[in-house]
PDB file of C-alpha atoms in Angstrom:
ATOM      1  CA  UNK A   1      18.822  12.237 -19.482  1.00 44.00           C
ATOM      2  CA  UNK A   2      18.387  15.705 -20.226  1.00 47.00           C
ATOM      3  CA  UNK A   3      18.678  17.723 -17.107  1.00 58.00           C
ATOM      4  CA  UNK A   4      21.874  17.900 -14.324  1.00 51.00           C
ATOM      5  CA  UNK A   5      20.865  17.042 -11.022  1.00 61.00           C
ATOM      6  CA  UNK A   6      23.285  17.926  -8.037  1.00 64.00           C
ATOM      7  CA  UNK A   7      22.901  17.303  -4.653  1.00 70.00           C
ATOM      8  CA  UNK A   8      24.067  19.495  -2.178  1.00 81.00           C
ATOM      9  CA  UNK A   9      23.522  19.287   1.643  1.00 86.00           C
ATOM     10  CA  UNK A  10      22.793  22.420   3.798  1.00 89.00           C
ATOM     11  CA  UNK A  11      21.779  23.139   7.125  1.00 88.00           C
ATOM     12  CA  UNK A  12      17.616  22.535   7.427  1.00 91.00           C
ATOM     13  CA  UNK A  13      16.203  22.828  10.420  1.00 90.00           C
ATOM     14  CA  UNK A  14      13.481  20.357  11.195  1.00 93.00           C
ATOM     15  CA  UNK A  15       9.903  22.647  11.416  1.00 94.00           C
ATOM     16  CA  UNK A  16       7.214  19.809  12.321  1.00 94.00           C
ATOM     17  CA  UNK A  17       5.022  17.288  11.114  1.00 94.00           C
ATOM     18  CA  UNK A  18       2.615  19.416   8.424  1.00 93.00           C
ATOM     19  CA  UNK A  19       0.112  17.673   6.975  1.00 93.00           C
ATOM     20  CA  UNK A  20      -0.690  20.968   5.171  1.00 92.00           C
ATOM     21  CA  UNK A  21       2.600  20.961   3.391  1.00 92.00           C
ATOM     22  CA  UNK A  22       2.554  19.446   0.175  1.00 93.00           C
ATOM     23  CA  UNK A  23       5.214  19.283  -1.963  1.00 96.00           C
ATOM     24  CA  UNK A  24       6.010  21.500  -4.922  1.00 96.00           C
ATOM     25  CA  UNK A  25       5.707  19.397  -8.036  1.00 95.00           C
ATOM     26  CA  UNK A  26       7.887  21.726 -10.139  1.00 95.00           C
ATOM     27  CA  UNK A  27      10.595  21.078  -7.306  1.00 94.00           C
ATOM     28  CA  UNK A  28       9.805  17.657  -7.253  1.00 95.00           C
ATOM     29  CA  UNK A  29      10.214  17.870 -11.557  1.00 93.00           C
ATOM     30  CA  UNK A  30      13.884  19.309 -10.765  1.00 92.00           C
ATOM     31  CA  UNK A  31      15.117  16.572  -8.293  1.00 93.00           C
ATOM     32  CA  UNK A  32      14.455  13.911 -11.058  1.00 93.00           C
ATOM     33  CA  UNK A  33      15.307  13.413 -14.706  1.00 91.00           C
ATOM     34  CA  UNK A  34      13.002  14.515 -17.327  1.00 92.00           C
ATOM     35  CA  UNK A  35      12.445  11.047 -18.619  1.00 93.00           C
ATOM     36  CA  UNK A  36      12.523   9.296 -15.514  1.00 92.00           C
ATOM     37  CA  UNK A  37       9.590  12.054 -14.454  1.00 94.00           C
ATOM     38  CA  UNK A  38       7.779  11.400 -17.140  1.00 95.00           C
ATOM     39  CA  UNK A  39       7.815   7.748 -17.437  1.00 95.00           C
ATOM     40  CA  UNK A  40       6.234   7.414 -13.888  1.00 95.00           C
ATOM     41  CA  UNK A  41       2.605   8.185 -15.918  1.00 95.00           C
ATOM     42  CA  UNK A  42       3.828   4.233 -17.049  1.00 95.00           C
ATOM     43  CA  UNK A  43       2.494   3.434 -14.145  1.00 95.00           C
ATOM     44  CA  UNK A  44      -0.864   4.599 -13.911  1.00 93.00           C
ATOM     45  CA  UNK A  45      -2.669   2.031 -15.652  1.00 89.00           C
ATOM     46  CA  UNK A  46      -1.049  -0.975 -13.342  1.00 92.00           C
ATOM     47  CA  UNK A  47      -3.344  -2.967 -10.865  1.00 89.00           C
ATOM     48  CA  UNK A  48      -3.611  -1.131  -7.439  1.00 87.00           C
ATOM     49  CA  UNK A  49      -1.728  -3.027  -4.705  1.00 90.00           C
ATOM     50  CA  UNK A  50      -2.581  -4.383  -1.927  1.00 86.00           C
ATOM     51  CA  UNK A  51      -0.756  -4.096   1.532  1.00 88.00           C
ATOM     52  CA  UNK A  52      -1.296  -4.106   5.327  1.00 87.00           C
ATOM     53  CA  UNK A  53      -2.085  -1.817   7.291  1.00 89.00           C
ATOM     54  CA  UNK A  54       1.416   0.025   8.105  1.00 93.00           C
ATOM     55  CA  UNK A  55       3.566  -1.853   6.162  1.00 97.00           C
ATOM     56  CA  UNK A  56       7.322  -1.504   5.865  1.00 98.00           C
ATOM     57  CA  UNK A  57       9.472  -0.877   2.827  1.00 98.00           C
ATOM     58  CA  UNK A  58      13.193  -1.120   2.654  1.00 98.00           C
ATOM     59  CA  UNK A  59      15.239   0.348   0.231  1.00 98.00           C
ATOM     60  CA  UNK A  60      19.057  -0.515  -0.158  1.00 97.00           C
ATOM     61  CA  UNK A  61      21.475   1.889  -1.674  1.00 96.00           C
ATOM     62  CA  UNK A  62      19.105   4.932  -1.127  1.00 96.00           C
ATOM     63  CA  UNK A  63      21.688   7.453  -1.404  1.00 94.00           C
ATOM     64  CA  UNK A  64      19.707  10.787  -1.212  1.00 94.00           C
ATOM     65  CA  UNK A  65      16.557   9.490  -3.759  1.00 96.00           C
ATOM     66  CA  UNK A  66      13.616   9.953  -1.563  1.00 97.00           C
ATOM     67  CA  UNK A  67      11.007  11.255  -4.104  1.00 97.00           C
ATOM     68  CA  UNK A  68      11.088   8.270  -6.270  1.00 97.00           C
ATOM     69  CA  UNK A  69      10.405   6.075  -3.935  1.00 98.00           C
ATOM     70  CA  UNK A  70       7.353   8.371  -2.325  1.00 98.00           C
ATOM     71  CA  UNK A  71       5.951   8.502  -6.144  1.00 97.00           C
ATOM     72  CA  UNK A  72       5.939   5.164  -6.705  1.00 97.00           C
ATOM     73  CA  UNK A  73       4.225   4.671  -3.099  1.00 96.00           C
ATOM     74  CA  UNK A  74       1.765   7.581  -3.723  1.00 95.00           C
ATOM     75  CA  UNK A  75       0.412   5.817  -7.333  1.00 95.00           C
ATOM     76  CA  UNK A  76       0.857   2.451  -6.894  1.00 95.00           C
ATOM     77  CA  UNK A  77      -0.482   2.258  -3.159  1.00 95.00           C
ATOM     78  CA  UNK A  78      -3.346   5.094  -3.372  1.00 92.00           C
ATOM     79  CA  UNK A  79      -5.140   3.883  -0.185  1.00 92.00           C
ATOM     80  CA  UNK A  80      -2.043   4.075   2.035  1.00 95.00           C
ATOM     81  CA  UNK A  81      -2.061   6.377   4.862  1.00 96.00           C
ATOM     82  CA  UNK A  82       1.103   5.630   6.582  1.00 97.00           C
ATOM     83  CA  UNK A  83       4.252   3.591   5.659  1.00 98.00           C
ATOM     84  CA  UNK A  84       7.355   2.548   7.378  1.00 98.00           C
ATOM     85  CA  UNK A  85      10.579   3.810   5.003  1.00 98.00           C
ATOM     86  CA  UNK A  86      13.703   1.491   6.285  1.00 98.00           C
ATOM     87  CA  UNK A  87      16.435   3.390   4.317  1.00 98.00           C
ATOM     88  CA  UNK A  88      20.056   1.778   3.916  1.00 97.00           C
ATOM     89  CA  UNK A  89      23.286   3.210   2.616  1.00 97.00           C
ATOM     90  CA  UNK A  90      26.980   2.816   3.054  1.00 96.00           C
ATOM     91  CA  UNK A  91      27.306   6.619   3.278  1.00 96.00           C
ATOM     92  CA  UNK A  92      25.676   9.123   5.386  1.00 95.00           C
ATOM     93  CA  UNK A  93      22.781  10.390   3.538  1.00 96.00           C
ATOM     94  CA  UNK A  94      20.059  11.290   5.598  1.00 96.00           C
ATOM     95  CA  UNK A  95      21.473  15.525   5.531  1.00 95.00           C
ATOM     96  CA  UNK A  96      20.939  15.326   1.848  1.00 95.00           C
ATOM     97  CA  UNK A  97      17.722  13.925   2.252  1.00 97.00           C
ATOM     98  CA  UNK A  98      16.527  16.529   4.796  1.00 96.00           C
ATOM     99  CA  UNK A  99      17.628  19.125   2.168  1.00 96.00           C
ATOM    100  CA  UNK A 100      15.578  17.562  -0.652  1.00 96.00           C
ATOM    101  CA  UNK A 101      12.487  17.672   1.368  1.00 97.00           C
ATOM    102  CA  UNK A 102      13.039  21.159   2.592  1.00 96.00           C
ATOM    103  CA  UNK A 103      13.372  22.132  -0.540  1.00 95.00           C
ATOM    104  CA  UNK A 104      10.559  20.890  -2.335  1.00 96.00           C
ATOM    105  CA  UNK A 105       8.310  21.553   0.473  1.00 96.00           C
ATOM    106  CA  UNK A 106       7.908  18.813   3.408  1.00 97.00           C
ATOM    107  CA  UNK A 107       8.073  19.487   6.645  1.00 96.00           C
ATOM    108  CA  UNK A 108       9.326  17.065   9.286  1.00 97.00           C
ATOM    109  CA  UNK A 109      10.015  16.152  12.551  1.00 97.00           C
ATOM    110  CA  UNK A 110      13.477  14.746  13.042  1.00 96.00           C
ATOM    111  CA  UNK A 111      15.435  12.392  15.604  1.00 92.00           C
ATOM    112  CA  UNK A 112      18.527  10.634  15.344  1.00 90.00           C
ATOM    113  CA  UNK A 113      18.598   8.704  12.231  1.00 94.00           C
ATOM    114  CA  UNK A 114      15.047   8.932  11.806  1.00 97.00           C
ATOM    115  CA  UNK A 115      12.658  11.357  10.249  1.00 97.00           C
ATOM    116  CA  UNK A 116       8.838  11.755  10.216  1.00 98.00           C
ATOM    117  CA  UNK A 117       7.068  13.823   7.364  1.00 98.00           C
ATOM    118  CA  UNK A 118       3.645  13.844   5.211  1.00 97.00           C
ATOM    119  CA  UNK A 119       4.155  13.075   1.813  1.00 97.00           C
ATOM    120  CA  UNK A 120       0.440  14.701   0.537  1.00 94.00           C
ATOM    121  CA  UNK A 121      -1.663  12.552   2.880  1.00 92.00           C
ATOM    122  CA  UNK A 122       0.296   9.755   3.743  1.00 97.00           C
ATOM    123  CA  UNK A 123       2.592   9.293   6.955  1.00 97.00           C
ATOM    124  CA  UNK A 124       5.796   8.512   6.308  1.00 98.00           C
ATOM    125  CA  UNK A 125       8.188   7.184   9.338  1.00 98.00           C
ATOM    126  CA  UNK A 126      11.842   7.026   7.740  1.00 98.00           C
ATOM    127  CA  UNK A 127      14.684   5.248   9.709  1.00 98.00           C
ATOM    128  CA  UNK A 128      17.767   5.850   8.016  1.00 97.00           C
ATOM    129  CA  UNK A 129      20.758   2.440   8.588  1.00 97.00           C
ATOM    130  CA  UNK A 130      24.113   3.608   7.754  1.00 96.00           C
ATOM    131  CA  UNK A 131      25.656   0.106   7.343  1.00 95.00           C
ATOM    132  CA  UNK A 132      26.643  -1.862   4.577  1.00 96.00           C
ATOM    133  CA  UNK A 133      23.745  -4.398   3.227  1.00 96.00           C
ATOM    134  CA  UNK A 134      25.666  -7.417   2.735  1.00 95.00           C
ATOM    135  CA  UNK A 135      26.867  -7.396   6.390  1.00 93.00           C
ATOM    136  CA  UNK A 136      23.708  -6.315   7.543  1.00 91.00           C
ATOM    137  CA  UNK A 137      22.599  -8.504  10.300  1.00 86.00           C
ATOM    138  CA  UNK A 138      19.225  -7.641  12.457  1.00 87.00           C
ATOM    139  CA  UNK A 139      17.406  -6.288   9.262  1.00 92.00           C
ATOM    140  CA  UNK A 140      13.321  -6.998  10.028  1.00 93.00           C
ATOM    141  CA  UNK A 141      10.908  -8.684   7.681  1.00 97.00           C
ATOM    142  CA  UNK A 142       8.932  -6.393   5.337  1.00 98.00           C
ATOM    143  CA  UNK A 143       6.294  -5.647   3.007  1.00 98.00           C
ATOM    144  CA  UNK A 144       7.709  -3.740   0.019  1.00 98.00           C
ATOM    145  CA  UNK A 145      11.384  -4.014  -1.158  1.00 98.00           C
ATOM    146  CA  UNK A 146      12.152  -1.201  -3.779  1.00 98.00           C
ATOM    147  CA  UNK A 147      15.462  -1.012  -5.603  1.00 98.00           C
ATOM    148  CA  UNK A 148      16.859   1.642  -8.359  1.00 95.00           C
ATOM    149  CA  UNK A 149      20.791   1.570  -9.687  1.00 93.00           C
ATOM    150  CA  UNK A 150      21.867  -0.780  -7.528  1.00 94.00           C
ATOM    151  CA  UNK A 151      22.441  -3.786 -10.007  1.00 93.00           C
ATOM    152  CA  UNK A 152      26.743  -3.285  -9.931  1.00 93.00           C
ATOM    153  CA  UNK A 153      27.068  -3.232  -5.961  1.00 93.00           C
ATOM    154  CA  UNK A 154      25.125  -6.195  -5.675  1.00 94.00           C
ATOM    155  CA  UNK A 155      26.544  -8.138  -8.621  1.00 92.00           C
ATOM    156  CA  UNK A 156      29.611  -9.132  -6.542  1.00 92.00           C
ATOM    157  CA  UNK A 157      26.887 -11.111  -4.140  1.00 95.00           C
ATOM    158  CA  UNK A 158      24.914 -13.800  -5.769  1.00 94.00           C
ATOM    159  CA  UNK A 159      22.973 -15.088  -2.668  1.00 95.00           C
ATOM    160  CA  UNK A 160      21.751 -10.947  -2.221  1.00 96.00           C
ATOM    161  CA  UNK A 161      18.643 -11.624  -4.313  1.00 97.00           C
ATOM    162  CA  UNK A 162      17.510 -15.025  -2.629  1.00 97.00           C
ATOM    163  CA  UNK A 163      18.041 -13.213   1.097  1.00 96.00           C
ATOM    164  CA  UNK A 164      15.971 -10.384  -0.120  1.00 97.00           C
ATOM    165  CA  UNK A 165      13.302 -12.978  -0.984  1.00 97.00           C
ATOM    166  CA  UNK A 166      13.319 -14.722   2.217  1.00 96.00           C
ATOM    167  CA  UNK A 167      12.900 -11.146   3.992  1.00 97.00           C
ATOM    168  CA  UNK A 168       9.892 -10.301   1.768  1.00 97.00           C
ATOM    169  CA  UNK A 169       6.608 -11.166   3.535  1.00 97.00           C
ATOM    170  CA  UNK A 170       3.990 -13.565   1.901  1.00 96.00           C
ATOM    171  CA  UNK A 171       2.242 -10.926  -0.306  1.00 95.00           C
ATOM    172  CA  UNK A 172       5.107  -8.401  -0.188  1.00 97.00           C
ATOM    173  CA  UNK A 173       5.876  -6.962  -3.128  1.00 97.00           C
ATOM    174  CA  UNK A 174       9.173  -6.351  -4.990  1.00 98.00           C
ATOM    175  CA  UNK A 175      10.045  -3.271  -7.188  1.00 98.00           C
ATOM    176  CA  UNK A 176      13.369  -3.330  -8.937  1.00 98.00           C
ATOM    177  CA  UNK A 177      14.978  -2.164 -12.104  1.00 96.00           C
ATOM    178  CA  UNK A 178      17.021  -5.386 -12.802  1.00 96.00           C
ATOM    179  CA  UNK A 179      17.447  -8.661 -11.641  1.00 94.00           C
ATOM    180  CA  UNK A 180      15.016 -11.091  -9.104  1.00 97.00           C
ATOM    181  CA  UNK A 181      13.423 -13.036 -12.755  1.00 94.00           C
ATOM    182  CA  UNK A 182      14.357 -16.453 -11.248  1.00 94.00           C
ATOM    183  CA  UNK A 183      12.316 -16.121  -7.968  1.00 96.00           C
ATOM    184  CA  UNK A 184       8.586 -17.534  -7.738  1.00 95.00           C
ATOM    185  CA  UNK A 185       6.944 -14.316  -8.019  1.00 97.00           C
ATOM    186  CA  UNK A 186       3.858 -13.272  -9.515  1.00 96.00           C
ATOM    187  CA  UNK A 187       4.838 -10.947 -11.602  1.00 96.00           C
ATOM    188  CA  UNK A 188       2.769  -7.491 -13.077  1.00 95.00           C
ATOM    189  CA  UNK A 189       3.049  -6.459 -16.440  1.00 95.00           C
ATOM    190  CA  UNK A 190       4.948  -3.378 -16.640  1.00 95.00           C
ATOM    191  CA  UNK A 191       6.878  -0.911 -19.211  1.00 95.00           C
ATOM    192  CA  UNK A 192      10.533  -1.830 -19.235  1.00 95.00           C
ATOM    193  CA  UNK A 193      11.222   1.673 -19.807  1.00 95.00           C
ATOM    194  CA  UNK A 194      11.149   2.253 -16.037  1.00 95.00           C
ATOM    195  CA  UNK A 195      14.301   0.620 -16.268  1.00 93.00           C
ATOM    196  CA  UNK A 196      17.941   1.922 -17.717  1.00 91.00           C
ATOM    197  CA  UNK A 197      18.793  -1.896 -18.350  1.00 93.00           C
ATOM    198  CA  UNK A 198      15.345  -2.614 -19.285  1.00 94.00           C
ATOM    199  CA  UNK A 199      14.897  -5.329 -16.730  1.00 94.00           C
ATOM    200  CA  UNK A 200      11.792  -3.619 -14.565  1.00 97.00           C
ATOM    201  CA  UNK A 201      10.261  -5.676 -12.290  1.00 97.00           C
ATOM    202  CA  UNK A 202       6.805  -5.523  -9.716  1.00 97.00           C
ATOM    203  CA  UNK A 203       6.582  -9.103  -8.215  1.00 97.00           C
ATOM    204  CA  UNK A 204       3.983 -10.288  -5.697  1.00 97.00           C
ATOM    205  CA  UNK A 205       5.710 -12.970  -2.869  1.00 96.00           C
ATOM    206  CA  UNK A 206       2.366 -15.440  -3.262  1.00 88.00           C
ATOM    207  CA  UNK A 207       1.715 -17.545  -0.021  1.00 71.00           C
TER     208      UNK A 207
END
């Protein structure tokens, strides 16, 4: 990859919704491999997407990656003002997140498992579910499903995929770097360099 990336969480105190605060793209440069940075440009020349109005994206396994989701959102989605972020992981995550945005510039307001920030111009509202996925029970429909390195945990769990389908909305669209090629999706053309096993994916759940 190039660089080492550690994570470490510290104390950051929550100073406000900002819409003035943008993020730092050097800092933003140092929170993600070099290739992975520079293979987002992959996805400049793809279709715009469509969504709805404040539509909801859930992201399993997050651990603390919160700016490769918000890059993907801020070029593939470039007339979204504001997004629901339904964040999932078995561990605890949501200090380390705090700390990444702190430290590459965001400001946000914070609550109890939830934060709310600008990312440039768009409003993000993040609820963070510290539960397992697979025994996840009162998860809500949504719009976007994004996935990144999650391909071993969910392995072990052939019907994940085909739930995850059933939870995507009609014209929701799926982001994943493997797996989710047998479903009836209308799929984008797009770089499988996005993808360590080469398996990216951008589907669109017709009607």
């Amino acid at each position: 990859m190039g660089n080492l990336i550690s994570f470490e969480e510290r104390p950051v105190k929550a100073k406000g919704l900002n819409k003035s605060a943008k993020p730092a793209e050097e800092k933003v440069q140092q929170y993600l491999f070099h290739d992975e940075y520079q293979n987002l440009s992959l996805l400049l020349g793809l279709p715009k997407l469509e969504h709805p109005e404040n539509p909801i994206m859930f992201y399993p396994g997050c651990g603390a990656d919160i700016l490769m989701p918000l890059k993907y959102i801020e070029i593939l989605f470039p007339r979204l003002r504001n997004i629901t972020f339904i964040f999932n992981d078995i561990d605890n995550t949501l200090g380390l997140i705090k700390t990444v945005l702190d430290d590459v510039g965001v400001s946000f307001e914070s609550k109890k498992n939830s934060l709310q920030f600008y990312w440039n111009s768009i409003l993000i509202d993040l609820q963070f579910l510290h539960e397992n996925v697979f025994t996840l029970k009162d998860l809500p429909a949504f719009d976007i499903y994004f996935e990144r390195a999650f391909r071993i945990m969910k392995d072990d769990h052939p019907e994940y995929e085909n739930w995850i389908y059933q939870k995507l909305n009609p014209n929701g669209i799926l982001i994943s770097d493997s797996g989710f090629q047998h479903l009836p999706l209308e799929k984008i053309e797009i770089s499988q360099e996005l993808s360590a096993y080469k398996e990216m994916i951008i589907g669109v759940k017709k009607k």
